[in-house]
Amino acid sequence: MMRTGSLDHPKELYEKGEWDWNSFKQIMVDFVTKNPDALGGLQGLISDDIFITTGVPLISVKNGKAVNNINNPTIDRAANFLMELRKEGLTVRGDGMWSNETDPIKNGKAAFLGVGQWLICGFTEEGMNYEFVPYPRDPKADKYYYQASTFGYMVPSGAKNPEGAAAFIDIMRQCYTDPEFREVIDQSTLNDKGYSQEQYDFLTSFEDMSKFDVVVENYTGFNSELTKIIDDMCINVAFEEGQGDQKGNSWT
């Protein structure tokens, strides 16, 4: 999500195929240069999505076995890019690593807020002029890579009404696959959330996986200890100074 104004327009860059790490960073540099009171260029969720744009997840699964990619030079390059953003004062640490605070972007103190779709409609309700784009492409990647996850329902063993659960699950499926159901959902969302038709069409365009090369990140799927280790080492690199920084070294 970004503020609009006199800077390059990210959505236009995206449509021209020029929305990458370099243009992303340049907009932030221009923003903080023109706004002396700015907190920075970017806050919110960023690191794992930037890693994904390389096409290489931190932990992948191949032939049924977990593969550690943290030593991959591509991951190293992405981590150093994130560290550069922080060193140059372009990232904003909010209230916790996963900050969804909206005040900085509302008050013109940040150019971008990395956030999930669920928060976007809140800006519409407040009458703000805003747009949103996907995370920028890795300029050295061969394609545009996009992070995807799966969603589903589980019926526990011994459930008293499995037929009712199956009927509910099927209705939820039809809401996305049946054209008549989907039209009702779309109109309801437009009316309730306040998206413009153009915004909603752009948002739902990302449901078409044929337009993207999908990458699945697995590092949070093992246990909380491993998740914390990788969060501290990789995901938080955009927000916190590490031992390597103090010595003037690279992220590696």
Coordinates of C-alpha atoms in Angstrom, one line a residue:
M1 CA 0.0 0.0 0.0
M2 CA 1.3 3.4 -0.8
R3 CA 0.5 7.1 -0.6
T4 CA 0.1 8.8 -4.0
G5 CA 1.6 12.2 -4.9
S6 CA 4.4 13.7 -6.9
L7 CA 6.6 10.6 -6.8
D8 CA 6.7 7.8 -9.4
H9 CA 3.5 5.9 -9.3
P10 CA 4.2 2.2 -8.2
K11 CA 1.0 0.8 -9.9
E12 CA 2.0 2.5 -13.2
L13 CA 5.5 1.0 -12.8
Y14 CA 4.0 -2.4 -12.2
E15 CA 1.9 -2.2 -15.3
K16 CA 4.9 -1.2 -17.4
G17 CA 7.0 -4.1 -15.9
E18 CA 9.3 -1.7 -14.1
W19 CA 8.2 -2.3 -10.5
D20 CA 11.3 -3.9 -8.9
W21 CA 13.5 -3.5 -5.9
N22 CA 15.3 -0.6 -7.5
S23 CA 12.3 1.5 -8.3
F24 CA 10.8 0.5 -4.9
K25 CA 13.9 1.8 -3.1
Q26 CA 14.1 4.9 -5.3
I27 CA 10.6 6.0 -4.4
M28 CA 11.4 5.6 -0.7
V29 CA 14.6 7.7 -1.1
D30 CA 12.7 10.4 -2.9
F31 CA 10.0 10.3 -0.3
V32 CA 12.3 10.9 2.7
T33 CA 14.3 13.5 0.8
K34 CA 11.2 15.5 0.1
N35 CA 9.7 15.0 3.6
P36 CA 12.2 16.0 6.3
D37 CA 9.7 14.9 9.0
A38 CA 9.3 11.4 7.5
L39 CA 9.9 8.4 9.8
G40 CA 11.1 6.4 6.8
G41 CA 9.9 4.9 3.5
L42 CA 8.4 1.6 4.6
Q43 CA 6.9 -0.1 7.6
G44 CA 5.0 -3.3 8.1
L45 CA 5.5 -6.8 6.7
I46 CA 8.3 -7.0 4.2
S47 CA 11.1 -9.4 4.7
D48 CA 9.7 -12.8 3.9
D49 CA 7.9 -11.4 0.8
I50 CA 11.1 -9.8 -0.5
F51 CA 12.9 -13.2 -0.1
I52 CA 10.0 -14.8 -2.0
T53 CA 10.5 -12.4 -5.0
T54 CA 13.8 -14.1 -5.7
G55 CA 12.0 -17.4 -6.4
V56 CA 13.9 -19.1 -3.5
P57 CA 12.2 -19.7 -0.2
L58 CA 14.2 -19.9 3.0
I59 CA 13.2 -23.5 3.5
S60 CA 11.8 -25.5 0.6
V61 CA 10.6 -29.1 0.2
K62 CA 12.1 -31.3 -2.4
N63 CA 11.2 -35.0 -2.8
G64 CA 9.5 -34.9 0.5
K65 CA 12.5 -33.5 2.4
A66 CA 13.1 -30.1 3.8
V67 CA 15.9 -28.1 2.1
N68 CA 17.7 -25.2 3.9
N69 CA 18.3 -22.4 1.4
I70 CA 19.7 -19.8 3.8
N71 CA 23.2 -20.2 2.4
N72 CA 21.9 -19.7 -1.1
P73 CA 23.6 -16.6 -2.7
T74 CA 20.2 -15.4 -3.8
I75 CA 18.9 -15.3 -0.2
D76 CA 22.1 -13.5 0.8
R77 CA 21.5 -10.9 -1.9
A78 CA 17.9 -10.3 -0.7
A79 CA 19.0 -10.1 3.0
N80 CA 21.7 -7.5 2.2
F81 CA 19.1 -5.5 0.2
L82 CA 16.8 -5.4 3.3
M83 CA 19.7 -4.5 5.5
E84 CA 20.7 -1.6 3.2
L85 CA 17.1 -0.2 3.5
R86 CA 17.4 -0.2 7.3
K87 CA 20.9 1.3 7.3
E88 CA 19.8 4.1 5.0
G89 CA 16.9 4.9 7.4
L90 CA 14.2 3.7 4.9
T91 CA 12.4 1.1 7.1
V92 CA 10.3 2.0 10.1
R93 CA 10.2 -0.3 13.2
G94 CA 6.7 -0.1 14.6
D95 CA 5.2 -1.6 17.7
G96 CA 6.7 -5.1 17.2
M97 CA 8.2 -6.7 14.2
W98 CA 4.9 -7.4 12.6
S99 CA 3.6 -3.9 13.0
N100 CA 0.3 -3.0 11.2
E101 CA 0.2 0.5 12.6
T102 CA -1.5 2.8 10.1
D103 CA -0.8 6.2 11.5
P104 CA 2.6 6.7 9.8
I105 CA 1.1 6.3 6.3
K106 CA -2.1 8.1 7.2
N107 CA 0.0 11.1 8.5
G108 CA 2.3 11.2 5.5
K109 CA 5.3 9.9 7.6
A110 CA 5.9 6.8 5.5
A111 CA 5.5 6.0 1.8
F112 CA 4.6 2.4 2.0
L113 CA 2.8 0.0 4.4
G114 CA 3.4 -3.7 3.9
V115 CA 0.2 -5.3 5.0
G116 CA -2.4 -8.0 4.1
Q117 CA -5.5 -7.5 2.1
W118 CA -7.6 -7.6 5.3
L119 CA -6.4 -4.1 6.3
I120 CA -6.7 -2.3 3.0
C121 CA -10.4 -1.6 3.2
G122 CA -9.9 0.3 6.4
F123 CA -8.3 3.1 4.4
T124 CA -11.4 3.2 2.1
E125 CA -13.7 3.7 5.1
E126 CA -11.7 6.8 6.1
G127 CA -11.9 8.3 2.7
M128 CA -8.2 8.3 2.0
N129 CA -6.6 8.5 -1.4
Y130 CA -4.6 5.3 -1.6
E131 CA -3.5 2.5 -4.0
F132 CA -1.9 -0.9 -3.5
V133 CA 0.6 -3.0 -5.5
P134 CA 2.2 -6.4 -5.0
Y135 CA 5.7 -6.6 -3.6
P136 CA 8.3 -5.5 -6.1
R137 CA 10.1 -8.0 -8.4
D138 CA 13.7 -9.0 -7.8
P139 CA 15.5 -7.3 -10.7
K140 CA 17.7 -10.3 -11.1
A141 CA 15.0 -12.9 -11.1
D142 CA 13.9 -14.5 -14.3
K143 CA 10.2 -14.1 -13.5
Y144 CA 7.7 -12.4 -11.1
Y145 CA 7.4 -14.7 -8.1
Y146 CA 4.5 -14.5 -5.8
Q147 CA 3.9 -16.1 -2.3
A148 CA 0.9 -18.4 -2.0
S149 CA -0.6 -20.3 0.8
T150 CA -3.5 -22.8 1.1
F151 CA -6.7 -22.5 3.1
G152 CA -9.1 -25.2 4.2
Y153 CA -11.4 -26.6 6.8
M154 CA -10.8 -29.7 9.0
V155 CA -13.6 -31.9 10.4
P156 CA -12.4 -33.6 13.6
S157 CA -12.7 -37.3 14.1
G158 CA -16.0 -38.1 16.0
A159 CA -17.8 -34.9 14.8
K160 CA -21.5 -35.2 15.4
N161 CA -22.6 -33.8 12.0
P162 CA -20.0 -34.5 9.3
E163 CA -22.7 -34.2 6.6
G164 CA -23.4 -30.6 7.8
A165 CA -19.7 -29.8 7.8
A166 CA -19.4 -31.1 4.2
A167 CA -22.4 -29.1 3.1
F168 CA -20.9 -25.9 4.6
I169 CA -17.5 -26.6 3.0
D170 CA -19.1 -27.1 -0.3
I171 CA -21.0 -23.9 -0.1
M172 CA -17.8 -22.0 0.7
R173 CA -16.1 -23.6 -2.3
Q174 CA -19.0 -22.6 -4.5
C175 CA -18.7 -19.0 -3.4
Y176 CA -15.4 -18.9 -5.3
T177 CA -16.1 -21.3 -8.2
D178 CA -19.8 -20.8 -9.1
P179 CA -20.2 -17.7 -11.3
E180 CA -23.6 -16.8 -9.7
F181 CA -22.4 -17.2 -6.2
R182 CA -19.2 -15.3 -7.0
E183 CA -21.2 -12.4 -8.5
V184 CA -23.1 -12.0 -5.2
I185 CA -19.9 -12.2 -3.2
D186 CA -18.2 -9.6 -5.4
Q187 CA -21.1 -7.1 -5.2
S188 CA -21.4 -7.6 -1.5
T189 CA -17.6 -6.9 -1.0
L190 CA -17.7 -3.8 -3.2
N191 CA -20.7 -2.4 -1.3
D192 CA -19.3 -3.3 2.2
K193 CA -15.6 -2.5 1.7
G194 CA -15.9 0.5 -0.5
Y195 CA -13.4 -0.5 -3.1
S196 CA -13.6 1.1 -6.5
Q197 CA -14.3 -1.4 -9.3
E198 CA -10.8 -0.8 -10.6
Q199 CA -9.3 -1.5 -7.2
Y200 CA -11.3 -4.7 -6.7
D201 CA -10.6 -6.0 -10.2
F202 CA -6.9 -5.5 -9.5
L203 CA -7.1 -7.1 -6.1
T204 CA -8.9 -10.2 -7.4
S205 CA -6.6 -10.5 -10.4
F206 CA -4.1 -12.1 -8.0
E207 CA -6.4 -15.1 -7.5
D208 CA -5.4 -16.3 -11.0
M209 CA -2.3 -18.3 -10.3
S210 CA -1.7 -18.8 -14.0
K211 CA -0.3 -15.2 -14.0
F212 CA 2.4 -15.8 -11.4
D213 CA 5.1 -18.3 -10.6
V214 CA 4.1 -19.4 -7.1
V215 CA 6.6 -20.0 -4.3
V216 CA 5.6 -21.6 -0.9
E217 CA 7.6 -20.6 2.1
N218 CA 7.9 -23.4 4.7
Y219 CA 10.0 -22.1 7.6
T220 CA 7.1 -21.5 9.9
G221 CA 5.8 -25.0 9.5
F222 CA 8.1 -26.9 11.8
N223 CA 8.2 -25.6 15.3
S224 CA 8.3 -22.3 17.2
E225 CA 12.0 -22.5 18.0
L226 CA 13.0 -22.8 14.3
T227 CA 10.6 -20.0 13.4
K228 CA 12.1 -17.7 16.0
I229 CA 15.7 -18.4 14.9
I230 CA 14.9 -17.6 11.3
D231 CA 12.8 -14.5 12.3
D232 CA 15.7 -13.2 14.3
M233 CA 18.3 -13.9 11.7
C234 CA 16.5 -13.2 8.4
I235 CA 13.0 -11.7 8.8
N236 CA 14.0 -9.0 11.2
V237 CA 17.1 -7.8 9.3
A238 CA 15.1 -4.9 7.8
F239 CA 14.4 -3.5 11.3
E240 CA 17.0 -4.4 13.8
E241 CA 20.8 -3.8 13.9
G242 CA 22.7 -7.0 14.1
Q243 CA 26.2 -8.0 15.2
G244 CA 27.5 -7.9 11.6
D245 CA 26.3 -4.3 11.2
Q246 CA 28.2 -3.1 14.3
K247 CA 31.4 -4.5 12.8
G248 CA 30.6 -3.0 9.5
N249 CA 30.2 -6.4 7.8
S250 CA 27.5 -7.7 5.4
W251 CA 24.5 -9.7 6.6
T252 CA 26.4 -12.9 5.8

